[in-house]
mmCIF file of C-alpha atoms in Angstrom:
data_model
loop_
_atom_site.group_PDB
_atom_site.id
_atom_site.type_symbol
_atom_site.label_atom_id
_atom_site.label_comp_id
_atom_site.label_asym_id
_atom_site.label_seq_id
_atom_site.Cartn_x
_atom_site.Cartn_y
_atom_site.Cartn_z
ATOM 1 C CA MET A 1 -0.058 88.835 32.653
ATOM 2 C CA ASN A 2 2.666 90.425 34.591
ATOM 3 C CA GLY A 3 3.545 94.027 33.916
ATOM 4 C CA PRO A 4 6.802 95.083 32.464
ATOM 5 C CA ALA A 5 9.772 94.322 34.628
ATOM 6 C CA ARG A 6 10.795 97.216 36.785
ATOM 7 C CA ALA A 7 14.130 98.702 35.771
ATOM 8 C CA HIS A 8 16.707 98.462 38.504
ATOM 9 C CA LYS A 9 18.594 101.599 39.312
ATOM 10 C CA THR A 10 22.332 101.117 39.007
ATOM 11 C CA THR A 11 25.202 103.254 40.121
ATOM 12 C CA PRO A 12 28.424 103.535 38.191
ATOM 13 C CA GLY A 13 31.212 101.412 39.616
ATOM 14 C CA PRO A 14 34.516 102.811 40.802
ATOM 15 C CA ARG A 15 36.944 103.949 38.188
ATOM 16 C CA PRO A 16 39.283 101.090 37.327
ATOM 17 C CA THR A 17 42.744 101.593 38.733
ATOM 18 C CA ALA A 18 46.002 101.097 36.886
ATOM 19 C CA GLY A 19 46.364 97.795 38.718
ATOM 20 C CA ALA A 20 43.031 96.589 37.343
ATOM 21 C CA ARG A 21 43.887 97.635 33.816
ATOM 22 C CA THR A 22 47.365 96.154 33.726
ATOM 23 C CA ARG A 23 47.576 93.624 36.561
ATOM 24 C CA PHE A 24 49.997 96.105 38.016
ATOM 25 C CA PRO A 25 53.460 94.646 38.696
ATOM 26 C CA VAL A 26 54.092 94.427 42.423
ATOM 27 C CA LEU A 27 57.688 94.364 43.627
ATOM 28 C CA PRO A 28 58.663 91.913 46.392
ATOM 29 C CA GLN A 29 58.199 93.912 49.591
ATOM 30 C CA ALA A 30 59.514 93.323 53.100
ATOM 31 C CA ARG A 31 56.898 93.457 55.847
ATOM 32 C CA HIS A 32 58.597 96.323 57.684
ATOM 33 C CA TRP A 33 60.210 97.781 54.592
ATOM 34 C CA LEU A 34 60.697 101.304 55.907
ATOM 35 C CA LEU A 35 62.441 100.152 59.074
ATOM 36 C CA LEU A 36 64.539 97.566 57.240
ATOM 37 C CA GLY A 37 65.566 100.082 54.585
ATOM 38 C CA ALA A 38 66.550 102.618 57.244
ATOM 39 C CA LEU A 39 68.612 100.024 59.093
ATOM 40 C CA LEU A 40 70.434 99.011 55.916
ATOM 41 C CA CYS A 41 71.180 102.662 55.124
ATOM 42 C CA ALA A 42 72.456 103.185 58.656
ATOM 43 C CA ALA A 43 74.677 100.121 58.335
ATOM 44 C CA VAL A 44 76.263 101.516 55.170
ATOM 45 C CA VAL A 45 76.911 104.912 56.765
ATOM 46 C CA VAL A 46 78.310 103.413 59.971
ATOM 47 C CA LEU A 47 80.629 101.125 58.006
ATOM 48 C CA GLY A 48 81.752 104.025 55.838
ATOM 49 C CA PHE A 49 82.598 106.323 58.752
ATOM 50 C CA THR A 50 84.243 103.455 60.642
ATOM 51 C CA VAL A 51 86.770 102.775 57.890
ATOM 52 C CA GLN A 52 87.350 106.512 57.553
ATOM 53 C CA LEU A 53 88.161 106.875 61.264
ATOM 54 C CA LEU A 54 90.426 103.817 61.402
ATOM 55 C CA PRO A 55 93.318 104.404 58.954
ATOM 56 C CA GLY A 56 94.803 101.047 59.893
ATOM 57 C CA ASP A 57 91.861 99.302 58.278
ATOM 58 C CA THR A 58 92.418 101.165 55.014
ATOM 59 C CA ALA A 59 96.121 100.249 55.062
ATOM 60 C CA ALA A 60 95.243 96.587 55.593
ATOM 61 C CA GLU A 61 92.699 96.681 52.799
ATOM 62 C CA LEU A 62 95.204 98.286 50.460
ATOM 63 C CA HIS A 63 97.356 95.176 50.803
ATOM 64 C CA VAL A 64 94.555 93.197 49.142
ATOM 65 C CA ASP A 65 94.613 95.498 46.121
ATOM 66 C CA GLN A 66 98.397 95.469 46.020
ATOM 67 C CA ASP A 67 98.542 91.679 46.156
ATOM 68 C CA LEU A 68 96.040 91.359 43.304
ATOM 69 C CA SER A 69 97.967 93.998 41.342
ATOM 70 C CA THR A 70 101.114 91.859 41.397
ATOM 71 C CA HIS A 71 99.285 88.792 40.061
ATOM 72 C CA HIS A 72 97.595 90.142 36.937
ATOM 73 C CA VAL A 73 97.226 87.690 34.066
ATOM 74 C CA ALA A 74 96.018 88.466 30.556
ATOM 75 C CA VAL A 75 92.723 86.539 30.663
ATOM 76 C CA LEU A 76 91.606 87.896 34.035
ATOM 77 C CA THR A 77 92.681 91.389 33.074
ATOM 78 C CA ALA A 78 90.543 91.196 29.942
ATOM 79 C CA VAL A 79 87.546 90.028 32.001
ATOM 80 C CA ALA A 80 88.022 92.742 34.633
ATOM 81 C CA MET A 81 88.394 95.517 32.075
ATOM 82 C CA GLY A 82 85.361 94.245 30.173
ATOM 83 C CA ILE A 83 83.352 94.427 33.383
ATOM 84 C CA ASN A 84 84.786 97.880 34.038
ATOM 85 C CA PHE A 85 83.221 99.056 30.777
ATOM 86 C CA LEU A 86 79.998 97.019 30.718
ATOM 87 C CA PHE A 87 78.914 97.964 34.242
ATOM 88 C CA GLY A 88 80.012 101.575 33.925
ATOM 89 C CA PRO A 89 77.482 104.410 33.685
ATOM 90 C CA VAL A 90 77.345 104.736 29.880
ATOM 91 C CA ALA A 91 77.180 101.067 28.901
ATOM 92 C CA GLY A 92 75.069 100.245 31.964
ATOM 93 C CA LEU A 93 72.403 102.782 31.110
ATOM 94 C CA GLY A 94 72.389 101.504 27.548
ATOM 95 C CA LEU A 95 71.919 97.949 28.806
ATOM 96 C CA ILE A 96 69.014 99.003 31.025
ATOM 97 C CA ALA A 97 67.374 100.873 28.149
ATOM 98 C CA VAL A 98 67.689 97.916 25.774
ATOM 99 C CA ILE A 99 66.174 95.440 28.245
ATOM 100 C CA ALA A 100 63.366 97.851 29.163
ATOM 101 C CA VAL A 101 62.490 98.377 25.495
ATOM 102 C CA VAL A 102 62.480 94.611 24.888
ATOM 103 C CA VAL A 103 60.149 94.138 27.865
ATOM 104 C CA LEU A 104 57.867 96.857 26.534
ATOM 105 C CA LEU A 105 57.763 95.377 23.025
ATOM 106 C CA VAL A 106 57.389 91.739 24.082
ATOM 107 C CA ARG A 107 55.076 92.062 27.071
ATOM 108 C CA ARG A 108 53.326 95.238 25.925
ATOM 109 C CA ASP A 109 53.457 96.332 29.559
ATOM 110 C CA LEU A 110 54.674 99.849 30.293
ATOM 111 C CA ALA A 111 54.478 99.450 34.065
ATOM 112 C CA THR A 112 56.707 96.352 34.074
ATOM 113 C CA ALA A 113 59.244 98.025 31.784
ATOM 114 C CA VAL A 114 59.353 101.097 34.029
ATOM 115 C CA ALA A 115 59.608 98.953 37.164
ATOM 116 C CA PHE A 116 62.572 97.108 35.704
ATOM 117 C CA GLY A 117 64.282 100.364 34.786
ATOM 118 C CA VAL A 118 63.880 102.070 38.138
ATOM 119 C CA VAL A 119 64.988 98.978 40.072
ATOM 120 C CA ALA A 120 68.071 98.542 37.887
ATOM 121 C CA CYS A 121 68.998 102.231 38.294
ATOM 122 C CA SER A 122 68.376 102.299 42.043
ATOM 123 C CA GLY A 123 71.783 100.829 42.860
ATOM 124 C CA TRP A 124 73.607 103.661 41.120
ATOM 125 C CA VAL A 125 71.464 106.300 42.796
ATOM 126 C CA ALA A 126 72.093 104.796 46.223
ATOM 127 C CA SER A 127 75.837 104.530 45.635
ATOM 128 C CA GLU A 128 76.065 108.178 44.599
ATOM 129 C CA VAL A 129 74.224 109.298 47.741
ATOM 130 C CA PHE A 130 76.517 107.298 50.027
ATOM 131 C CA LYS A 131 79.620 108.444 48.127
ATOM 132 C CA LEU A 132 78.692 112.045 48.960
ATOM 133 C CA ILE A 133 78.073 111.217 52.624
ATOM 134 C CA VAL A 134 81.210 109.140 53.267
ATOM 135 C CA ALA A 135 83.634 110.748 50.771
ATOM 136 C CA ARG A 136 86.323 108.055 51.008
ATOM 137 C CA GLN A 137 89.430 108.449 48.877
ATOM 138 C CA ARG A 138 90.103 105.769 46.291
ATOM 139 C CA PRO A 139 93.203 103.564 46.565
ATOM 140 C CA ASN A 140 96.281 105.472 45.438
ATOM 141 C CA PRO A 141 97.194 104.046 42.003
ATOM 142 C CA ALA A 142 100.826 105.043 42.602
ATOM 143 C CA LEU A 143 100.968 102.395 45.345
ATOM 144 C CA LEU A 144 99.843 99.597 43.019
ATOM 145 C CA PHE A 145 102.226 97.455 41.001
ATOM 146 C CA ASP A 146 100.033 97.472 37.876
ATOM 147 C CA PRO A 147 97.183 100.023 38.031
ATOM 148 C CA LEU A 148 94.831 98.997 35.227
ATOM 149 C CA SER A 149 92.473 101.955 35.409
ATOM 150 C CA PRO A 150 93.997 104.705 37.572
ATOM 151 C CA GLU A 151 91.271 106.675 39.350
ATOM 152 C CA THR A 152 91.436 109.221 42.141
ATOM 153 C CA GLY A 153 88.856 111.156 44.103
ATOM 154 C CA SER A 154 86.645 110.875 47.166
ATOM 155 C CA ASN A 155 84.103 108.556 45.564
ATOM 156 C CA SER A 156 85.400 105.148 46.585
ATOM 157 C CA PHE A 157 82.693 104.097 49.040
ATOM 158 C CA PRO A 158 80.622 102.245 47.918
ATOM 159 C CA SER A 159 81.304 100.907 44.417
ATOM 160 C CA GLY A 160 78.876 102.121 41.778
ATOM 161 C CA HIS A 161 79.712 99.172 39.505
ATOM 162 C CA VAL A 162 78.875 96.622 42.203
ATOM 163 C CA SER A 163 75.773 98.507 43.335
ATOM 164 C CA PHE A 164 74.534 98.470 39.744
ATOM 165 C CA ALA A 165 75.279 94.757 39.368
ATOM 166 C CA VAL A 166 73.294 93.929 42.519
ATOM 167 C CA ALA A 167 70.372 96.152 41.495
ATOM 168 C CA LEU A 168 70.383 94.649 38.002
ATOM 169 C CA ALA A 169 70.214 91.178 39.547
ATOM 170 C CA PHE A 170 67.157 92.275 41.562
ATOM 171 C CA ALA A 171 65.557 93.757 38.436
ATOM 172 C CA LEU A 172 66.118 90.657 36.303
ATOM 173 C CA TYR A 173 64.784 88.409 39.049
ATOM 174 C CA PHE A 174 61.698 90.625 39.195
ATOM 175 C CA LEU A 175 61.124 89.867 35.503
ATOM 176 C CA ALA A 176 61.769 86.129 35.908
ATOM 177 C CA ARG A 177 59.925 85.415 39.163
ATOM 178 C CA GLY A 178 57.035 83.030 38.793
ATOM 179 C CA THR A 179 58.673 81.334 35.812
ATOM 180 C CA ARG A 180 60.849 78.254 35.554
ATOM 181 C CA TRP A 181 63.845 80.536 35.057
ATOM 182 C CA SER A 182 63.582 82.370 38.383
ATOM 183 C CA LYS A 183 66.083 80.245 40.334
ATOM 184 C CA LEU A 184 68.567 80.265 37.474
ATOM 185 C CA VAL A 185 68.307 84.040 37.119
ATOM 186 C CA ALA A 186 68.736 84.528 40.881
ATOM 187 C CA ALA A 187 71.830 82.309 40.967
ATOM 188 C CA ALA A 188 73.326 83.914 37.865
ATOM 189 C CA GLY A 189 72.674 87.384 39.282
ATOM 190 C CA ALA A 190 74.490 86.498 42.510
ATOM 191 C CA VAL A 191 77.477 85.098 40.600
ATOM 192 C CA VAL A 192 77.684 88.175 38.373
ATOM 193 C CA ALA A 193 77.491 90.554 41.349
ATOM 194 C CA VAL A 194 80.288 88.737 43.173
ATOM 195 C CA THR A 195 82.369 88.664 39.981
ATOM 196 C CA VAL A 196 81.933 92.419 39.531
ATOM 197 C CA ALA A 197 82.994 92.925 43.164
ATOM 198 C CA TRP A 198 86.154 90.886 42.545
ATOM 199 C CA SER A 199 86.899 92.864 39.378
ATOM 200 C CA ARG A 200 86.865 96.202 41.232
ATOM 201 C CA LEU A 201 89.535 94.919 43.589
ATOM 202 C CA TYR A 202 91.478 93.342 40.744
ATOM 203 C CA VAL A 203 91.512 96.629 38.821
ATOM 204 C CA GLY A 204 92.554 98.394 42.021
ATOM 205 C CA VAL A 205 89.926 101.136 42.204
ATOM 206 C CA HIS A 206 88.141 100.062 45.401
ATOM 207 C CA TYR A 207 88.814 98.630 48.835
ATOM 208 C CA PRO A 208 87.155 95.380 50.027
ATOM 209 C CA THR A 209 84.787 97.280 52.346
ATOM 210 C CA ASP A 210 83.726 99.442 49.378
ATOM 211 C CA VAL A 211 82.451 96.440 47.457
ATOM 212 C CA ALA A 212 80.946 94.812 50.570
ATOM 213 C CA ALA A 213 79.014 97.989 51.357
ATOM 214 C CA SER A 214 77.669 98.019 47.794
ATOM 215 C CA PHE A 215 75.581 94.923 48.501
ATOM 216 C CA LEU A 216 74.055 96.666 51.523
ATOM 217 C CA ALA A 217 73.518 99.932 49.637
ATOM 218 C CA ALA A 218 71.787 98.298 46.666
ATOM 219 C CA SER A 219 69.662 96.159 48.999
ATOM 220 C CA ALA A 220 68.618 99.254 50.959
ATOM 221 C CA ALA A 221 67.652 100.986 47.726
ATOM 222 C CA PHE A 222 65.581 98.023 46.561
ATOM 223 C CA VAL A 223 63.780 97.574 49.891
ATOM 224 C CA LEU A 224 62.790 101.255 50.046
ATOM 225 C CA LEU A 225 61.943 101.440 46.351
ATOM 226 C CA ALA A 226 59.715 98.355 46.523
ATOM 227 C CA GLY A 227 57.675 99.845 49.357
ATOM 228 C CA LEU A 228 57.313 103.195 47.620
ATOM 229 C CA TRP A 229 56.546 101.628 44.222
ATOM 230 C CA ASN A 230 53.834 99.334 45.531
ATOM 231 C CA ARG A 231 52.211 102.184 47.427
ATOM 232 C CA TYR A 232 52.378 105.075 44.990
ATOM 233 C CA ALA A 233 53.109 103.809 41.467
ATOM 234 C CA PRO A 234 49.604 102.384 40.804
ATOM 235 C CA ARG A 235 48.098 105.806 41.537
ATOM 236 C CA LEU A 236 50.549 107.507 39.191
ATOM 237 C CA PHE A 237 49.905 105.050 36.373
ATOM 238 C CA ASP A 238 46.161 105.406 36.895
ATOM 239 C CA ARG A 239 46.515 109.010 35.737
ATOM 240 C CA LEU A 240 47.908 107.898 32.378
ATOM 241 C CA PRO A 241 45.639 107.223 29.386
ATOM 242 C CA ALA A 242 44.423 103.638 29.241
ATOM 243 C CA ALA A 243 45.951 103.269 25.759
ATOM 244 C CA LEU A 244 49.413 103.629 27.300
ATOM 245 C CA THR A 245 48.963 101.330 30.260
ATOM 246 C CA THR A 246 46.753 98.550 28.877
ATOM 247 C CA PRO A 247 48.756 95.773 27.199
ATOM 248 C CA SER A 248 47.605 94.657 23.764
ATOM 249 C CA GLY A 249 44.887 92.038 23.978
ATOM 250 C CA ARG A 250 44.036 92.603 27.688
ATOM 251 C CA ARG A 251 40.588 93.702 28.758
#
């Protein structure tokens, strides 16, 4: 009769990471994300200083705003002013908070809710940084036929509204990717971002290069954020109690 089986010595396994607990949400990341992000940032700054140093370009761009200002119609004005409010800082932050809370309640996934929030906010943050660097004056409302929302100041470049719209499109696509809705969400996000860009010219508070630079600024923010999130966020979430980061029903 064989003797009792010898007990095998075991060593404790590595501590599970946040990614293991929650299937940590990974943002789409460019291969050379740091270089690409730096190049996009440089492109925004170069464009901003170029239009500042060439007054003729600003005068030509102002004609676009002036032409739109003479062709205001009630329906388009209502749409533009609605966008002016909805994609502004107060309503925009409220919209981000609502969607993040819904994600948290439905998916029971704190990391995904946080990822959505930081991606959606990244456009605003980037626009504020570039506004301080470039300090371009807004179009003079006194030179417009029908200024809908007169604004002045050296915060024209780039547009915060458009930067937010682009970042929000990235954030919503992040939630929808891998589902049958991903292409629809991507297309809708692009249409909304372009519509917001048009509205800023229609209202007369930005120049065309302001709204064009917003797409670059928000893209730069997303590229850099994705690289940083994928590298450092799992370690940060691993420090949180498992009860906070483990969705209901997952083991």
